[in-house]
PDB file of C-alpha atoms in Angstrom:
ATOM      1  CA  MET A 404     -22.218   5.239 -13.668  1.00 47.00           C
ATOM      2  CA  VAL A 405     -20.376   1.780 -14.316  1.00 50.00           C
ATOM      3  CA  GLU A 406     -19.394  -0.448 -10.953  1.00 53.00           C
ATOM      4  CA  MET A 407     -16.557  -2.497 -11.987  1.00 55.00           C
ATOM      5  CA  ASP A 408     -15.387  -5.543 -10.007  1.00 61.00           C
ATOM      6  CA  SER A 409     -13.582  -4.657  -6.567  1.00 63.00           C
ATOM      7  CA  LEU A 410     -11.228  -7.502  -6.760  1.00 64.00           C
ATOM      8  CA  ASP A 411      -9.792  -5.643  -9.966  1.00 87.00           C
ATOM      9  CA  LEU A 412      -9.279  -2.651  -8.212  1.00 90.00           C
ATOM     10  CA  PRO A 413      -5.853  -2.825  -7.162  1.00 91.00           C
ATOM     11  CA  ALA A 414      -4.581  -4.017 -10.378  1.00 92.00           C
ATOM     12  CA  ARG A 415      -6.342  -1.494 -12.270  1.00 93.00           C
ATOM     13  CA  LEU A 416      -5.000   1.277 -10.251  1.00 94.00           C
ATOM     14  CA  ALA A 417      -1.354  -0.280 -10.278  1.00 94.00           C
ATOM     15  CA  GLY A 418      -1.768  -0.078 -14.141  1.00 94.00           C
ATOM     16  CA  ILE A 419      -2.802   3.894 -13.660  1.00 95.00           C
ATOM     17  CA  ARG A 420       0.378   4.486 -11.469  1.00 95.00           C
ATOM     18  CA  ALA A 421       2.439   2.429 -13.996  1.00 96.00           C
ATOM     19  CA  ARG A 422       1.429   4.970 -16.772  1.00 96.00           C
ATOM     20  CA  ARG A 423       1.822   7.900 -14.457  1.00 95.00           C
ATOM     21  CA  ARG A 424       5.489   6.729 -13.887  1.00 96.00           C
ATOM     22  CA  PHE A 425       6.161   6.167 -17.541  1.00 96.00           C
ATOM     23  CA  LEU A 426       5.026   9.577 -18.303  1.00 95.00           C
ATOM     24  CA  TRP A 427       7.228  10.995 -15.304  1.00 95.00           C
ATOM     25  CA  SER A 428      10.129   9.400 -16.400  1.00 96.00           C
ATOM     26  CA  VAL A 429       9.991  10.476 -20.007  1.00 95.00           C
ATOM     27  CA  PHE A 430       9.946  14.101 -18.556  1.00 94.00           C
ATOM     28  CA  ALA A 431      12.919  13.634 -15.891  1.00 96.00           C
ATOM     29  CA  THR A 432      15.377  11.713 -18.548  1.00 95.00           C
ATOM     30  CA  TYR A 433      14.483  14.172 -21.478  1.00 93.00           C
ATOM     31  CA  ILE A 434      17.659  16.586 -20.684  1.00 94.00           C
ATOM     32  CA  PRO A 435      20.011  14.116 -19.616  1.00 95.00           C
ATOM     33  CA  VAL A 436      19.100  11.756 -22.711  1.00 94.00           C
ATOM     34  CA  ILE A 437      19.767  15.108 -25.194  1.00 94.00           C
ATOM     35  CA  TRP A 438      22.897  16.154 -23.689  1.00 95.00           C
ATOM     36  CA  PHE A 439      24.008  12.178 -23.948  1.00 95.00           C
ATOM     37  CA  ALA A 440      23.030  11.995 -27.748  1.00 95.00           C
ATOM     38  CA  LEU A 441      24.957  15.298 -28.482  1.00 95.00           C
ATOM     39  CA  LYS A 442      27.717  14.241 -26.762  1.00 95.00           C
ATOM     40  CA  ILE A 443      28.275  10.965 -28.547  1.00 96.00           C
ATOM     41  CA  GLY A 444      26.502  11.613 -32.007  1.00 92.00           C
ATOM     42  CA  GLY A 445      26.057  15.465 -32.294  1.00 91.00           C
ATOM     43  CA  ASP A 446      23.108  17.175 -33.471  1.00 93.00           C
ATOM     44  CA  ALA A 447      21.954  14.774 -35.772  1.00 94.00           C
ATOM     45  CA  LEU A 448      21.352  12.187 -33.265  1.00 95.00           C
ATOM     46  CA  ALA A 449      19.943  14.759 -30.791  1.00 94.00           C
ATOM     47  CA  MET A 450      17.262  15.811 -33.231  1.00 96.00           C
ATOM     48  CA  VAL A 451      16.107  12.105 -33.651  1.00 96.00           C
ATOM     49  CA  VAL A 452      16.146  11.671 -29.995  1.00 95.00           C
ATOM     50  CA  GLY A 453      14.656  14.656 -29.503  1.00 94.00           C
ATOM     51  CA  ILE A 454      11.500  13.816 -31.805  1.00 96.00           C
ATOM     52  CA  LEU A 455      11.364  10.022 -30.382  1.00 96.00           C
ATOM     53  CA  TRP A 456      11.315  11.628 -26.607  1.00 95.00           C
ATOM     54  CA  LEU A 457       8.417  14.066 -27.997  1.00 95.00           C
ATOM     55  CA  LEU A 458       6.626  10.991 -29.308  1.00 97.00           C
ATOM     56  CA  MET A 459       7.020   9.281 -26.221  1.00 96.00           C
ATOM     57  CA  SER A 460       5.856  12.334 -24.348  1.00 95.00           C
ATOM     58  CA  ALA A 461       2.669  12.529 -26.165  1.00 96.00           C
ATOM     59  CA  ALA A 462       2.013   8.654 -25.814  1.00 96.00           C
ATOM     60  CA  GLY A 463       2.509   9.049 -22.328  1.00 95.00           C
ATOM     61  CA  GLY A 464       0.286  12.096 -21.627  1.00 92.00           C
ATOM     62  CA  ILE A 465      -2.658  10.338 -23.572  1.00 94.00           C
ATOM     63  CA  LEU A 466      -2.001   6.895 -21.853  1.00 94.00           C
ATOM     64  CA  VAL A 467      -2.309   8.867 -18.425  1.00 93.00           C
ATOM     65  CA  SER A 468      -5.157  11.310 -19.504  1.00 91.00           C
ATOM     66  CA  PHE A 469      -7.258   8.709 -20.869  1.00 92.00           C
ATOM     67  CA  ALA A 470      -7.221   5.858 -18.256  1.00 94.00           C
ATOM     68  CA  ILE A 471     -10.522   4.485 -16.997  1.00 94.00           C
ATOM     69  CA  CYS A 472     -11.277   4.946 -13.418  1.00 94.00           C
ATOM     70  CA  PRO A 473     -11.884   1.060 -12.286  1.00 93.00           C
ATOM     71  CA  ARG A 474     -14.626   2.347  -9.521  1.00 92.00           C
ATOM     72  CA  CYS A 475     -16.568   4.463 -11.200  1.00 93.00           C
ATOM     73  CA  GLY A 476     -15.417   3.751 -15.337  1.00 93.00           C
ATOM     74  CA  ASN A 477     -14.862   7.477 -16.072  1.00 94.00           C
ATOM     75  CA  ARG A 478     -11.421   9.042 -17.235  1.00 94.00           C
ATOM     76  CA  PHE A 479      -9.538   8.976 -14.093  1.00 94.00           C
ATOM     77  CA  HIS A 480      -8.024  12.318 -15.051  1.00 91.00           C
ATOM     78  CA  MET A 481     -10.338  14.297 -17.276  1.00 91.00           C
ATOM     79  CA  LYS A 482     -13.273  15.719 -16.611  1.00 86.00           C
ATOM     80  CA  GLY A 483     -14.574  17.549 -19.756  1.00 82.00           C
ATOM     81  CA  ILE A 484     -11.757  18.936 -21.913  1.00 80.00           C
ATOM     82  CA  SER A 485      -9.793  19.828 -18.461  1.00 78.00           C
ATOM     83  CA  THR A 486      -7.285  17.395 -17.057  1.00 78.00           C
ATOM     84  CA  SER A 487      -6.000  17.131 -13.377  1.00 79.00           C
ATOM     85  CA  TRP A 488      -3.179  14.565 -13.065  1.00 77.00           C
ATOM     86  CA  GLY A 489      -3.424  14.529  -9.414  1.00 84.00           C
ATOM     87  CA  SER A 490      -3.864  11.243  -7.200  1.00 90.00           C
ATOM     88  CA  ARG A 491      -7.272  11.132  -7.212  1.00 92.00           C
ATOM     89  CA  CYS A 492     -10.293  10.142  -9.762  1.00 94.00           C
ATOM     90  CA  VAL A 493     -11.891  13.533 -10.659  1.00 92.00           C
ATOM     91  CA  HIS A 494     -15.141  12.105 -10.488  1.00 92.00           C
ATOM     92  CA  CYS A 495     -15.618   9.661  -7.372  1.00 94.00           C
ATOM     93  CA  LYS A 496     -12.325  10.875  -6.038  1.00 93.00           C
ATOM     94  CA  LEU A 497     -10.491   7.429  -5.427  1.00 93.00           C
ATOM     95  CA  SER A 498      -7.031   7.611  -4.562  1.00 93.00           C
ATOM     96  CA  LEU A 499      -4.434   6.047  -6.356  1.00 92.00           C
ATOM     97  CA  SER A 500      -3.269   4.646  -3.473  1.00 89.00           C
ATOM     98  CA  GLU A 501      -6.158   3.024  -2.063  1.00 83.00           C
ATOM     99  CA  GLY A 502      -5.006  -0.112  -4.368  1.00 65.00           C
ATOM    100  CA  LYS A 503      -1.407  -0.535  -2.641  1.00 69.00           C
TER     101      LYS A 503
END
């Protein structure tokens, strides 16, 4: 287990929270953006926007899943091949709200 610098803890937790906000904002805006693309550009634009949103969702999921815990140095949300997008590290139980 690797101990990280405790002064860096709030900044690193803020980075994990920012990754999570990005992912959830991508999920939350999908349907309105696709609807808007259909209205202004038709099926072709909606297809392009849908593919871009799919890529952004994949990137966001990877960024969240592979975030490193600032306390223990393990993956914050992953233990083995399973992923838990809870608000605590699955290894050391560090809460995302501790750095606020």
